[in-house]
mmCIF file of C-alpha atoms in Angstrom:
data_model
loop_
_atom_site.group_PDB
_atom_site.id
_atom_site.type_symbol
_atom_site.label_atom_id
_atom_site.label_comp_id
_atom_site.label_asym_id
_atom_site.label_seq_id
_atom_site.Cartn_x
_atom_site.Cartn_y
_atom_site.Cartn_z
ATOM 1 C CA UNK A 5 23.331 13.302 -5.770
ATOM 2 C CA UNK A 6 23.963 9.435 -6.004
ATOM 3 C CA UNK A 7 26.104 9.371 -2.946
ATOM 4 C CA UNK A 8 23.382 10.744 -0.921
ATOM 5 C CA UNK A 9 20.647 7.953 -1.207
ATOM 6 C CA UNK A 10 20.348 5.597 1.285
ATOM 7 C CA UNK A 11 22.663 2.468 1.472
ATOM 8 C CA UNK A 12 20.728 -0.583 1.276
ATOM 9 C CA UNK A 13 21.813 -3.120 3.705
ATOM 10 C CA UNK A 14 21.444 -6.198 1.657
ATOM 11 C CA UNK A 15 22.833 -7.707 -1.763
ATOM 12 C CA UNK A 16 19.768 -8.156 -3.257
ATOM 13 C CA UNK A 17 18.987 -4.642 -2.317
ATOM 14 C CA UNK A 18 22.178 -3.052 -3.514
ATOM 15 C CA UNK A 19 21.621 -5.148 -6.791
ATOM 16 C CA UNK A 20 18.350 -3.597 -7.199
ATOM 17 C CA UNK A 21 19.236 -0.216 -6.448
ATOM 18 C CA UNK A 22 22.000 -0.412 -9.233
ATOM 19 C CA UNK A 23 19.738 -1.753 -11.702
ATOM 20 C CA UNK A 24 17.201 1.000 -10.966
ATOM 21 C CA UNK A 25 19.916 3.748 -11.554
ATOM 22 C CA UNK A 26 21.604 2.124 -14.489
ATOM 23 C CA UNK A 27 18.163 1.609 -16.201
ATOM 24 C CA UNK A 28 15.516 3.780 -14.806
ATOM 25 C CA UNK A 29 13.420 3.746 -17.750
ATOM 26 C CA UNK A 30 12.912 -0.176 -17.280
ATOM 27 C CA UNK A 31 11.868 0.405 -13.783
ATOM 28 C CA UNK A 32 8.460 -0.070 -12.102
ATOM 29 C CA UNK A 33 8.358 2.229 -8.807
ATOM 30 C CA UNK A 34 5.338 0.903 -7.102
ATOM 31 C CA UNK A 35 4.441 2.186 -3.428
ATOM 32 C CA UNK A 36 1.442 1.779 -0.756
ATOM 33 C CA UNK A 37 -0.496 5.026 0.193
ATOM 34 C CA UNK A 38 -1.630 5.021 3.626
ATOM 35 C CA UNK A 39 1.714 4.860 6.044
ATOM 36 C CA UNK A 40 3.648 5.112 2.871
ATOM 37 C CA UNK A 41 2.466 8.283 0.966
ATOM 38 C CA UNK A 42 0.514 9.535 3.412
ATOM 39 C CA UNK A 43 0.700 9.540 7.403
ATOM 40 C CA UNK A 44 -1.687 6.894 9.605
ATOM 41 C CA UNK A 45 -4.077 9.199 11.267
ATOM 42 C CA UNK A 46 -7.059 8.033 13.520
ATOM 43 C CA UNK A 47 -9.688 8.716 10.886
ATOM 44 C CA UNK A 48 -8.827 7.470 7.307
ATOM 45 C CA UNK A 49 -11.050 9.989 5.645
ATOM 46 C CA UNK A 50 -8.697 12.734 7.161
ATOM 47 C CA UNK A 51 -5.514 11.132 5.572
ATOM 48 C CA UNK A 52 -3.886 13.065 2.832
ATOM 49 C CA UNK A 53 -0.350 12.563 1.106
ATOM 50 C CA UNK A 54 2.711 13.941 2.331
ATOM 51 C CA UNK A 55 2.900 17.790 1.352
ATOM 52 C CA UNK A 56 5.999 16.627 -0.843
ATOM 53 C CA UNK A 57 4.766 13.590 -1.992
ATOM 54 C CA UNK A 58 2.760 14.443 -5.200
ATOM 55 C CA UNK A 59 5.757 16.597 -6.360
ATOM 56 C CA UNK A 60 8.455 13.981 -5.655
ATOM 57 C CA UNK A 61 6.518 11.212 -7.652
ATOM 58 C CA UNK A 62 6.203 14.153 -10.242
ATOM 59 C CA UNK A 63 9.631 14.502 -10.637
ATOM 60 C CA UNK A 64 10.647 11.036 -10.823
ATOM 61 C CA UNK A 65 7.713 9.461 -13.024
ATOM 62 C CA UNK A 66 8.752 10.813 -16.297
ATOM 63 C CA UNK A 67 12.174 8.783 -15.756
ATOM 64 C CA UNK A 68 11.188 5.526 -15.218
ATOM 65 C CA UNK A 69 8.682 3.063 -17.290
ATOM 66 C CA UNK A 70 5.992 3.475 -14.481
ATOM 67 C CA UNK A 71 5.043 4.534 -11.386
ATOM 68 C CA UNK A 72 1.976 2.991 -9.807
ATOM 69 C CA UNK A 73 -0.014 3.261 -5.997
ATOM 70 C CA UNK A 74 -0.970 -0.319 -4.625
ATOM 71 C CA UNK A 75 -3.812 0.361 -1.847
ATOM 72 C CA UNK A 76 -6.229 -1.214 -0.160
ATOM 73 C CA UNK A 77 -8.721 1.904 -0.587
ATOM 74 C CA UNK A 78 -10.908 2.336 -3.651
ATOM 75 C CA UNK A 79 -8.898 3.605 -6.189
ATOM 76 C CA UNK A 80 -10.958 6.797 -6.348
ATOM 77 C CA UNK A 81 -10.407 7.822 -2.912
ATOM 78 C CA UNK A 82 -6.692 7.048 -3.333
ATOM 79 C CA UNK A 83 -6.739 9.406 -5.986
ATOM 80 C CA UNK A 84 -8.653 12.503 -4.216
ATOM 81 C CA UNK A 85 -6.455 11.813 -1.073
ATOM 82 C CA UNK A 86 -3.468 11.552 -2.925
ATOM 83 C CA UNK A 87 -4.321 14.961 -5.214
ATOM 84 C CA UNK A 88 -3.111 12.711 -8.117
ATOM 85 C CA UNK A 89 -5.430 13.644 -10.904
ATOM 86 C CA UNK A 90 -4.354 16.557 -13.260
ATOM 87 C CA UNK A 91 -0.666 16.823 -12.283
ATOM 88 C CA UNK A 92 2.193 17.548 -14.968
ATOM 89 C CA UNK A 93 4.435 14.677 -14.693
ATOM 90 C CA UNK A 94 2.002 12.135 -13.704
ATOM 91 C CA UNK A 95 0.164 11.644 -16.618
ATOM 92 C CA UNK A 96 1.410 7.889 -16.909
ATOM 93 C CA UNK A 97 0.277 7.263 -12.933
ATOM 94 C CA UNK A 98 -1.986 4.206 -12.096
ATOM 95 C CA UNK A 99 -3.532 3.556 -8.824
ATOM 96 C CA UNK A 100 -4.287 -0.222 -8.392
ATOM 97 C CA UNK A 101 -6.893 0.195 -5.921
ATOM 98 C CA UNK A 102 -8.697 -2.694 -3.588
ATOM 99 C CA UNK A 103 -5.552 -4.610 -4.093
ATOM 100 C CA UNK A 104 -6.198 -4.461 -7.709
ATOM 101 C CA UNK A 105 -9.701 -5.093 -8.282
ATOM 102 C CA UNK A 106 -10.135 -1.371 -9.389
ATOM 103 C CA UNK A 107 -7.610 0.615 -11.604
ATOM 104 C CA UNK A 108 -7.662 4.218 -11.941
ATOM 105 C CA UNK A 109 -5.061 5.169 -15.062
ATOM 106 C CA UNK A 110 -4.133 9.110 -15.112
ATOM 107 C CA UNK A 111 -4.028 9.214 -18.973
ATOM 108 C CA UNK A 112 -8.100 8.392 -19.150
ATOM 109 C CA UNK A 113 -9.300 9.717 -15.728
ATOM 110 C CA UNK A 114 -11.101 6.470 -15.287
ATOM 111 C CA UNK A 115 -11.842 3.695 -12.746
ATOM 112 C CA UNK A 116 -12.275 0.241 -14.077
ATOM 113 C CA UNK A 117 -13.610 -2.372 -11.403
ATOM 114 C CA UNK A 118 -14.519 -5.749 -11.141
ATOM 115 C CA UNK A 119 -17.870 -6.709 -9.649
ATOM 116 C CA UNK A 120 -18.369 -6.534 -5.572
ATOM 117 C CA UNK A 121 -18.394 -10.403 -4.570
ATOM 118 C CA UNK A 122 -21.733 -10.623 -2.324
ATOM 119 C CA UNK A 123 -20.255 -12.013 0.961
ATOM 120 C CA UNK A 124 -18.852 -8.086 1.635
ATOM 121 C CA UNK A 125 -22.652 -6.902 1.371
ATOM 122 C CA UNK A 126 -23.414 -9.727 4.046
ATOM 123 C CA UNK A 127 -20.750 -8.873 6.307
ATOM 124 C CA UNK A 128 -21.550 -5.370 6.040
ATOM 125 C CA UNK A 129 -25.004 -5.948 7.177
ATOM 126 C CA UNK A 130 -23.685 -8.120 9.922
ATOM 127 C CA UNK A 131 -21.212 -6.436 11.053
ATOM 128 C CA UNK A 132 -22.507 -3.503 13.407
ATOM 129 C CA UNK A 133 -24.617 -6.235 15.407
ATOM 130 C CA UNK A 134 -21.898 -8.746 15.731
ATOM 131 C CA UNK A 135 -19.561 -5.898 17.351
ATOM 132 C CA UNK A 136 -22.665 -5.140 19.694
ATOM 133 C CA UNK A 137 -22.666 -8.520 20.726
ATOM 134 C CA UNK A 138 -19.147 -8.980 21.257
ATOM 135 C CA UNK A 139 -19.096 -5.801 23.521
ATOM 136 C CA UNK A 140 -16.705 -4.052 21.178
ATOM 137 C CA UNK A 141 -18.326 -0.865 20.195
ATOM 138 C CA UNK A 142 -15.936 1.545 22.757
ATOM 139 C CA UNK A 143 -13.613 3.275 20.465
ATOM 140 C CA UNK A 144 -13.997 0.504 17.857
ATOM 141 C CA UNK A 145 -15.412 1.925 14.589
ATOM 142 C CA UNK A 146 -16.105 0.441 11.313
ATOM 143 C CA UNK A 147 -14.795 1.636 7.715
ATOM 144 C CA UNK A 148 -16.796 1.403 4.497
ATOM 145 C CA UNK A 149 -14.278 0.476 1.593
ATOM 146 C CA UNK A 150 -16.840 -0.405 -1.128
ATOM 147 C CA UNK A 151 -15.270 -3.649 -1.950
ATOM 148 C CA UNK A 152 -14.243 -4.365 1.818
ATOM 149 C CA UNK A 153 -15.063 -3.425 5.537
ATOM 150 C CA UNK A 154 -12.541 -2.628 8.046
ATOM 151 C CA UNK A 155 -12.829 -2.645 11.694
ATOM 152 C CA UNK A 156 -10.696 -0.243 13.534
ATOM 153 C CA UNK A 157 -9.229 -0.324 17.144
ATOM 154 C CA UNK A 158 -6.664 2.727 17.458
ATOM 155 C CA UNK A 159 -9.233 4.955 19.074
ATOM 156 C CA UNK A 160 -10.323 2.227 21.698
ATOM 157 C CA UNK A 161 -9.156 2.436 25.382
ATOM 158 C CA UNK A 162 -6.677 -0.730 24.745
ATOM 159 C CA UNK A 163 -6.007 -0.746 21.256
ATOM 160 C CA UNK A 164 -3.702 -3.914 20.951
ATOM 161 C CA UNK A 165 -6.049 -5.686 23.366
ATOM 162 C CA UNK A 166 -9.195 -4.926 21.262
ATOM 163 C CA UNK A 167 -7.276 -5.959 17.984
ATOM 164 C CA UNK A 168 -6.180 -9.048 19.656
ATOM 165 C CA UNK A 169 -9.916 -9.814 21.292
ATOM 166 C CA UNK A 170 -11.585 -9.127 17.709
ATOM 167 C CA UNK A 171 -9.073 -11.021 15.743
ATOM 168 C CA UNK A 172 -10.421 -14.663 16.054
ATOM 169 C CA UNK A 173 -14.069 -13.643 15.976
ATOM 170 C CA UNK A 174 -13.710 -11.573 12.751
ATOM 171 C CA UNK A 175 -11.731 -14.456 10.887
ATOM 172 C CA UNK A 176 -14.701 -16.804 11.494
ATOM 173 C CA UNK A 177 -16.900 -14.253 10.675
ATOM 174 C CA UNK A 178 -15.154 -13.491 7.342
ATOM 175 C CA UNK A 179 -14.635 -17.106 6.703
ATOM 176 C CA UNK A 180 -18.377 -17.724 7.298
ATOM 177 C CA UNK A 181 -18.919 -15.551 4.152
ATOM 178 C CA UNK A 182 -16.169 -16.459 1.901
ATOM 179 C CA UNK A 183 -13.805 -13.663 2.704
ATOM 180 C CA UNK A 184 -10.488 -13.433 4.104
ATOM 181 C CA UNK A 185 -9.283 -11.249 7.426
ATOM 182 C CA UNK A 186 -6.161 -9.272 6.508
ATOM 183 C CA UNK A 187 -5.015 -7.573 9.829
ATOM 184 C CA UNK A 188 -2.860 -4.153 9.809
ATOM 185 C CA UNK A 189 -1.861 -1.451 11.943
ATOM 186 C CA UNK A 190 -4.654 -1.794 14.713
ATOM 187 C CA UNK A 191 -7.152 -2.660 11.738
ATOM 188 C CA UNK A 192 -8.853 -5.749 10.839
ATOM 189 C CA UNK A 193 -10.122 -6.007 6.943
ATOM 190 C CA UNK A 194 -12.726 -8.128 5.631
ATOM 191 C CA UNK A 195 -12.135 -8.486 1.898
ATOM 192 C CA UNK A 196 -12.470 -10.942 -0.842
ATOM 193 C CA UNK A 197 -9.857 -13.767 -1.199
ATOM 194 C CA UNK A 198 -7.365 -14.202 -4.308
ATOM 195 C CA UNK A 199 -6.541 -10.767 -4.383
ATOM 196 C CA UNK A 200 -3.725 -8.989 -2.521
ATOM 197 C CA UNK A 201 -0.938 -6.162 -3.160
ATOM 198 C CA UNK A 202 1.474 -8.922 -4.210
ATOM 199 C CA UNK A 203 -0.813 -10.396 -7.062
ATOM 200 C CA UNK A 204 -1.492 -7.053 -8.159
ATOM 201 C CA UNK A 205 2.053 -6.050 -8.468
ATOM 202 C CA UNK A 206 3.359 -8.970 -10.291
ATOM 203 C CA UNK A 207 0.385 -8.939 -12.781
ATOM 204 C CA UNK A 208 1.350 -4.954 -13.143
ATOM 205 C CA UNK A 209 4.772 -5.880 -13.534
ATOM 206 C CA UNK A 210 4.159 -8.323 -16.074
ATOM 207 C CA UNK A 211 2.169 -5.749 -17.887
ATOM 208 C CA UNK A 212 4.970 -3.086 -18.196
ATOM 209 C CA UNK A 213 7.624 -5.521 -19.011
ATOM 210 C CA UNK A 214 9.443 -4.111 -16.251
ATOM 211 C CA UNK A 215 13.403 -4.600 -15.861
ATOM 212 C CA UNK A 216 13.732 -3.796 -12.622
ATOM 213 C CA UNK A 217 11.117 -2.765 -9.684
ATOM 214 C CA UNK A 218 10.734 -0.676 -6.551
ATOM 215 C CA UNK A 219 8.296 -1.171 -3.717
ATOM 216 C CA UNK A 220 7.504 0.514 -0.573
ATOM 217 C CA UNK A 221 5.520 -0.324 2.058
ATOM 218 C CA UNK A 222 4.632 0.178 6.006
ATOM 219 C CA UNK A 223 2.113 -2.574 7.173
ATOM 220 C CA UNK A 224 1.231 -6.421 7.299
ATOM 221 C CA UNK A 225 -0.667 -6.168 4.150
ATOM 222 C CA UNK A 226 2.421 -5.255 2.126
ATOM 223 C CA UNK A 227 3.996 -8.679 3.040
ATOM 224 C CA UNK A 228 2.641 -10.090 -0.236
ATOM 225 C CA UNK A 229 4.023 -7.370 -2.349
ATOM 226 C CA UNK A 230 7.386 -7.699 -0.726
ATOM 227 C CA UNK A 231 6.924 -11.325 -1.697
ATOM 228 C CA UNK A 232 6.197 -10.737 -4.912
ATOM 229 C CA UNK A 233 9.263 -9.073 -5.409
ATOM 230 C CA UNK A 234 11.322 -11.131 -3.835
ATOM 231 C CA UNK A 235 10.032 -14.090 -6.641
ATOM 232 C CA UNK A 236 10.752 -11.530 -9.112
ATOM 233 C CA UNK A 237 14.408 -11.299 -7.809
ATOM 234 C CA UNK A 238 14.937 -15.230 -7.698
ATOM 235 C CA UNK A 239 13.652 -15.210 -11.105
ATOM 236 C CA UNK A 240 16.299 -12.869 -12.521
ATOM 237 C CA UNK A 241 14.471 -9.402 -12.307
ATOM 238 C CA UNK A 242 16.161 -7.114 -9.569
ATOM 239 C CA UNK A 243 14.418 -5.199 -7.128
ATOM 240 C CA UNK A 244 14.578 -3.051 -4.110
ATOM 241 C CA UNK A 245 12.021 -3.223 -1.033
ATOM 242 C CA UNK A 246 11.356 0.043 1.203
ATOM 243 C CA UNK A 247 10.003 0.223 4.475
ATOM 244 C CA UNK A 248 8.524 3.081 5.364
ATOM 245 C CA UNK A 249 8.960 2.300 9.093
ATOM 246 C CA UNK A 250 6.711 3.041 12.039
ATOM 247 C CA UNK A 251 8.779 0.857 14.291
ATOM 248 C CA UNK A 252 4.965 -0.868 14.569
ATOM 249 C CA UNK A 253 5.560 -3.983 12.121
ATOM 250 C CA UNK A 254 8.776 -5.426 12.351
ATOM 251 C CA UNK A 255 7.808 -8.041 10.209
ATOM 252 C CA UNK A 256 7.979 -5.833 7.504
ATOM 253 C CA UNK A 257 11.155 -3.819 8.280
ATOM 254 C CA UNK A 258 13.154 -7.165 8.821
ATOM 255 C CA UNK A 259 12.506 -8.235 5.335
ATOM 256 C CA UNK A 260 13.316 -4.704 3.915
ATOM 257 C CA UNK A 261 16.479 -3.894 2.138
ATOM 258 C CA UNK A 262 16.264 -0.411 3.250
ATOM 259 C CA UNK A 263 14.143 1.482 5.762
ATOM 260 C CA UNK A 264 13.248 4.939 5.934
ATOM 261 C CA UNK A 265 11.454 7.150 8.616
ATOM 262 C CA UNK A 266 7.731 7.379 7.773
ATOM 263 C CA UNK A 267 5.829 8.813 4.736
ATOM 264 C CA UNK A 268 8.375 12.001 5.138
ATOM 265 C CA UNK A 269 11.147 9.546 4.467
ATOM 266 C CA UNK A 270 9.819 7.938 1.640
ATOM 267 C CA UNK A 271 9.483 11.432 0.181
ATOM 268 C CA UNK A 272 12.982 12.247 0.852
ATOM 269 C CA UNK A 273 13.837 8.762 -0.824
ATOM 270 C CA UNK A 274 12.024 9.653 -4.037
ATOM 271 C CA UNK A 275 13.202 13.185 -4.357
ATOM 272 C CA UNK A 276 16.741 11.668 -3.999
ATOM 273 C CA UNK A 277 16.174 9.012 -6.533
ATOM 274 C CA UNK A 278 14.692 11.106 -9.023
ATOM 275 C CA UNK A 279 17.706 13.628 -8.940
ATOM 276 C CA UNK A 280 19.723 10.701 -9.178
ATOM 277 C CA UNK A 281 18.477 9.201 -12.262
ATOM 278 C CA UNK A 282 18.137 12.630 -13.716
ATOM 279 C CA UNK A 283 21.737 12.950 -13.234
ATOM 280 C CA UNK A 284 21.736 16.103 -10.807
#
């Protein structure tokens, strides 16, 4: 089955995949949730893991050092929407939610979380009036994320126009409350600074003592995680960067070693990788 694995287009990616196949027990496999393990849908509350995702992860997880889901969602929400709890094979799964500010461990079934910064509460209170004054309510809606607040424009009559029109004003609003604005696929998230998927991933890889790492993502918020893997590679830890490609984020696909067609492609890749490290 090894020959059926997709072929990375970069030498660093080929080295990363070779290291994973040679020593899977030293590999951390880390993945984003929305757009990578789950399809993007108009209502994030309706998002669920791809039908084959849990089975693919459960087949792979016992053969690698660790599997981690790294997401901007609250950890508990990702666990519920992913269907990750109580799954044989995923006893050591870790979900790093809110860019690492929350952590769920399958081994204990509990979430550990840092305090919510006060700026998030202030923005949460101001945002409805802010959008009303901006005349941006038509098709634009707010997602409450606990440690962050997100403004979605995908349902607007002109999603890209609304996204661009709100980016500057929301950046100013975030800055005024000590937060940062994180743009994504038709979503603008206001969240605390100093936390991102790159920080979360690098910290977890160090904790795991990984000899190699695989990261898969789909959106602009995954760029810091890509940068973290690139830094690890420069320091001598092989890594593979996988893009769950929607065609919407060339900034990510252009930096990936390997692109696959959305969550279905990610599931196929993970399934084949599990077979390869099992020796099938």
